[in-house]
Amino acid sequence: MNSDPLLTSLILARSEIRRRNRETWTDLDWEAAKSDPRTKALLVKSGKVSVSEGRLEFGQVDQMDPNLVWVDLGIDDNSIAYLAVLDESVAPDNWEDLRKAGNYLSDLEIGLLVTSTAIFNWHKKNKFCGNCGSETSVETAGWTRKCGTCQISHHPRTDAAIICLVVDDQDRALLGCRVDWAQDFYSTFAGFVEAGESAEMTLIRELREEAGVVVKHEDVKYRGSQVWPFPASLMLGYQVRTKTTDAVADGYEISQVRWFTRAELKSECESGLLKLPSKISIARALIEEWYGEELPSSWLRP
Ligand SMILES: [Zn+2]
């Protein structure tokens, strides 16, 4: 496997928040963090947050509803503690989610929001025990849910998925349009890791299934990962080389596949015929790395 330095432009992977060591951090520490007047609380309503002038709006701990789910997010470089307060009620119209606010927030703020979004989604779906069906309750500063009947502790999960940019011998990139996307939107190929698969096995299988592209293990180059909490994925990013030139869409998941030279990509994006993945996506970073320079925001989906 090639050992180039990993991608550094993965926006959702640049958190500046230091997480606690949850092996040693106690309920007493959690109470102390909550009672520290410097602590900042982020209210999250159905995955959305309040922003003002391009910054997250925080509240005081004592303004927050103690009956909501509270989650410790960690501390910044100045030892300021941050916590999320998770509310499933509908957010006001002017609140924003990670897909929107992720385009302009600071690395620290994105770190807080990406974690809040991921753990909001997890709490929402895990109120009942997957082992016995009884109700679960929140423990460990919001990082576990414990079953009151069978006593099993449940931890936040992420679903592993691969995402890859395919490049051929002429250094063209293969992009695809999914059947449920707008016809002018093209992206890289992706798929969930199935039970019993390695990430590379998934990649080889998905490319064969979706685009008829044949890839061998030695053609696979790992490029980095970032969480994609919509609702709970961890995207493992790759670039792969293939000798396949007659790629063909499966017609089931993918409606179109196309090889692009850099000049073709530029020309079609500039004329508005083609849209590429959003700034916060790992797909954008993979295409950008191949393209060789930053993709203008006007080429990207909002
Ligand atoms: Zn149980």
XYZ file of C-alpha atoms and ligand atoms in Angstrom:
303
model
C 0.000 0.000 0.000
C 1.274 3.470 -0.896
C 2.267 5.634 2.083
C 1.678 9.202 0.874
C 0.810 11.655 3.689
C -2.905 11.527 4.444
C -5.379 14.190 3.374
C -5.338 17.301 5.548
C -8.407 19.025 4.079
C -11.014 16.801 5.726
C -13.088 19.491 7.371
C -15.027 17.236 9.743
C -11.825 15.542 10.926
C -9.939 18.578 12.249
C -11.495 18.904 15.692
C -9.506 20.926 18.220
C -11.481 19.550 21.170
C -9.695 17.268 23.612
C -11.940 14.432 24.705
C -11.816 13.151 28.261
C -10.231 9.879 29.178
C -13.488 8.154 30.039
C -11.642 5.384 31.896
C -10.562 7.820 34.602
C -13.091 10.660 34.369
C -15.710 10.297 37.098
C -19.270 11.438 37.813
C -17.758 13.884 40.305
C -15.618 15.392 37.527
C -18.754 15.695 35.393
C -20.596 17.535 38.182
C -17.597 19.857 38.585
C -17.552 20.595 34.854
C -21.264 21.399 34.875
C -20.931 23.749 37.846
C -17.908 25.650 36.449
C -19.220 29.083 35.359
C -16.832 29.085 32.365
C -18.413 25.935 30.898
C -20.233 26.453 27.593
C -23.440 24.603 26.768
C -24.528 23.941 23.168
C -28.260 23.393 22.793
C -28.941 20.972 19.911
C -32.537 20.788 18.681
C -33.097 17.867 16.318
C -29.523 18.148 15.046
C -29.619 21.923 14.600
C -27.899 24.717 16.491
C -28.235 28.459 16.831
C -25.572 30.486 15.003
C -24.941 34.206 15.039
C -22.537 36.094 12.765
C -20.891 32.871 11.679
C -20.265 31.555 15.193
C -22.017 28.986 17.370
C -24.186 30.464 20.095
C -23.578 28.899 23.492
C -25.725 29.104 26.594
C -25.072 28.971 30.318
C -25.395 25.599 31.986
C -27.942 26.911 34.497
C -30.224 28.037 31.632
C -30.540 24.483 30.288
C -33.327 21.986 31.003
C -31.929 19.340 33.401
C -34.376 16.761 31.988
C -32.760 16.776 28.536
C -29.805 14.525 27.623
C -26.504 16.186 28.561
C -23.267 15.096 26.936
C -19.698 16.023 27.810
C -17.862 17.100 24.629
C -14.425 17.758 26.175
C -12.205 20.803 26.676
C -10.398 23.323 24.486
C -6.762 24.483 24.731
C -7.741 26.918 27.514
C -9.374 24.112 29.530
C -12.848 25.525 28.873
C -15.348 22.655 29.065
C -18.081 22.194 26.472
C -21.252 20.173 26.746
C -24.147 19.429 24.429
C -27.759 19.494 25.580
C -29.837 17.314 23.270
C -33.451 18.256 22.576
C -35.613 16.322 20.089
C -38.061 19.171 19.602
C -38.137 20.995 16.260
C -35.576 23.786 15.873
C -36.530 27.350 14.898
C -36.318 27.980 11.137
C -33.122 30.007 11.355
C -31.107 27.298 13.193
C -28.559 25.400 11.114
C -27.280 21.847 10.879
C -23.748 20.576 10.306
C -24.199 20.337 6.531
C -24.749 24.097 6.383
C -22.746 25.485 9.311
C -19.846 23.109 8.585
C -18.998 25.289 5.583
C -17.828 28.203 7.687
C -17.402 27.349 11.392
C -13.942 27.085 13.008
C -12.275 23.709 13.484
C -13.107 23.865 17.194
C -16.771 24.625 16.523
C -17.034 21.938 13.855
C -15.506 19.459 16.294
C -18.229 20.309 18.803
C -21.023 20.165 16.226
C -19.926 16.962 14.525
C -19.797 15.145 17.855
C -23.098 16.651 19.003
C -24.773 15.597 15.755
C -23.434 12.057 15.919
C -24.384 11.500 19.540
C -27.798 13.158 19.096
C -28.560 10.602 16.358
C -27.371 7.752 18.570
C -29.381 8.750 21.665
C -32.511 9.203 19.568
C -32.407 5.591 18.368
C -31.239 3.855 21.535
C -33.853 4.585 24.173
C -34.575 0.868 24.367
C -32.170 -1.996 24.965
C -31.183 -3.943 21.843
C -30.694 -7.029 24.017
C -33.965 -7.234 26.012
C -36.127 -4.318 24.852
C -36.338 -2.521 28.212
C -35.818 1.200 28.616
C -32.250 2.487 28.835
C -31.000 5.451 30.859
C -28.156 7.883 30.196
C -24.840 7.385 32.024
C -21.133 8.336 31.774
C -21.721 12.018 30.957
C -23.927 11.092 28.026
C -21.569 8.501 26.512
C -23.434 5.317 27.481
C -27.015 4.158 27.880
C -27.575 1.423 30.445
C -30.431 -1.065 30.441
C -32.383 -1.093 33.725
C -33.310 -4.775 33.301
C -30.381 -6.733 31.858
C -27.796 -4.121 32.977
C -25.987 -4.071 29.628
C -24.270 -0.767 28.781
C -24.703 0.428 25.209
C -22.088 2.654 23.566
C -22.351 5.010 20.565
C -21.693 3.151 17.309
C -20.481 4.225 13.915
C -21.084 2.340 10.667
C -17.914 1.901 8.624
C -18.175 2.830 4.960
C -15.624 3.145 2.155
C -15.458 5.977 -0.333
C -13.025 6.088 -3.228
C -11.870 8.010 -6.235
C -11.049 5.774 -9.204
C -8.276 6.866 -11.575
C -7.298 5.150 -14.865
C -4.005 4.785 -16.757
C -4.592 8.132 -18.495
C -5.013 9.829 -15.101
C -8.727 10.451 -15.669
C -11.124 10.283 -12.694
C -14.278 8.168 -12.731
C -17.333 9.792 -11.145
C -20.864 8.495 -10.867
C -24.391 9.836 -10.503
C -26.758 7.881 -8.249
C -30.264 7.124 -9.445
C -31.755 9.338 -6.710
C -29.499 12.357 -7.402
C -29.952 15.327 -9.716
C -28.545 14.401 -13.141
C -25.869 17.103 -13.022
C -24.409 15.909 -9.699
C -21.468 13.488 -9.804
C -19.384 12.097 -6.974
C -17.000 9.324 -5.960
C -18.128 5.754 -5.213
C -19.105 4.664 -1.710
C -20.626 1.775 0.181
C -21.095 0.311 3.635
C -18.737 -2.339 4.970
C -20.786 -5.520 5.305
C -20.470 -8.068 8.110
C -17.324 -10.120 7.609
C -15.645 -7.712 5.184
C -12.459 -5.683 5.417
C -12.686 -2.113 4.140
C -10.633 -3.045 1.063
C -12.885 -6.030 0.285
C -15.868 -3.649 0.406
C -14.138 -1.238 -1.938
C -13.307 -3.950 -4.491
C -16.862 -5.362 -4.306
C -18.640 -2.002 -4.565
C -16.627 -0.850 -7.587
C -17.312 -4.111 -9.388
C -21.043 -3.990 -8.534
C -21.738 -0.323 -9.186
C -19.424 0.492 -12.089
C -17.938 -2.756 -13.439
C -14.496 -1.560 -12.376
C -11.866 -4.160 -11.506
C -9.391 -3.206 -8.762
C -6.716 -5.283 -7.041
C -5.492 -4.869 -3.468
C -2.130 -3.500 -4.680
C -3.918 -0.653 -6.537
C -5.594 0.677 -3.368
C -4.200 3.734 -1.578
C -5.700 4.783 1.767
C -6.149 8.581 2.023
C -7.787 9.260 5.409
C -11.079 9.115 7.260
C -13.723 11.365 8.686
C -16.983 10.853 10.486
C -20.146 11.486 8.467
C -22.902 11.612 11.106
C -25.877 11.453 8.696
C -26.809 9.423 10.618
C -23.777 7.454 11.840
C -21.039 6.704 9.319
C -17.271 6.711 9.446
C -16.012 7.225 5.896
C -12.706 5.539 5.008
C -11.300 7.327 1.965
C -9.214 5.758 -0.814
C -7.777 6.478 -4.216
C -7.538 3.458 -6.489
C -5.934 2.828 -9.877
C -7.629 0.601 -12.433
C -6.928 -0.675 -15.932
C -10.679 -0.850 -16.572
C -11.693 1.776 -19.140
C -15.172 0.499 -20.065
C -16.823 1.341 -16.731
C -20.584 0.897 -16.797
C -23.269 1.983 -14.302
C -25.267 -0.814 -12.707
C -28.511 1.063 -13.429
C -29.755 0.076 -9.992
C -27.823 2.319 -7.574
C -25.844 4.299 -10.145
C -27.497 5.802 -13.212
C -24.405 7.214 -14.976
C -20.645 6.849 -14.747
C -18.195 9.083 -16.593
C -14.441 9.459 -16.984
C -13.248 13.055 -16.608
C -9.965 14.674 -17.571
C -9.077 17.709 -15.453
C -9.896 19.989 -18.398
C -13.315 18.376 -18.857
C -14.110 18.675 -15.153
C -13.107 22.336 -15.122
C -15.007 23.186 -18.288
C -18.243 21.511 -17.214
C -18.145 22.903 -13.680
C -17.430 26.416 -14.946
C -20.320 26.252 -17.383
C -22.685 25.006 -14.663
C -23.323 21.613 -16.290
C -21.699 19.672 -13.453
C -21.889 19.911 -9.649
C -19.444 18.215 -7.295
C -19.825 17.130 -3.614
C -20.089 19.647 -0.781
C -17.084 21.277 0.858
C -17.458 19.285 4.095
C -17.493 15.888 2.326
C -14.529 13.538 2.024
C -15.586 13.038 -1.619
C -14.696 16.675 -2.304
C -11.268 16.168 -0.715
C -10.597 13.032 -2.797
C -11.556 14.766 -6.069
C -9.583 17.858 -5.086
C -6.442 15.832 -4.394
C -6.579 14.296 -7.878
C -7.459 17.654 -9.493
C -4.373 19.217 -7.914
C -5.788 22.440 -6.522
C -8.683 23.688 -4.416
C -12.066 23.261 -6.083
C -13.909 26.618 -6.306
C -16.966 26.689 -4.058
C -19.171 27.559 -7.066
C -18.432 24.042 -8.409
C -19.698 22.389 -5.229
C -23.117 21.452 -4.013
C -24.154 23.628 -1.051
Zn -31.602 -4.968 28.419
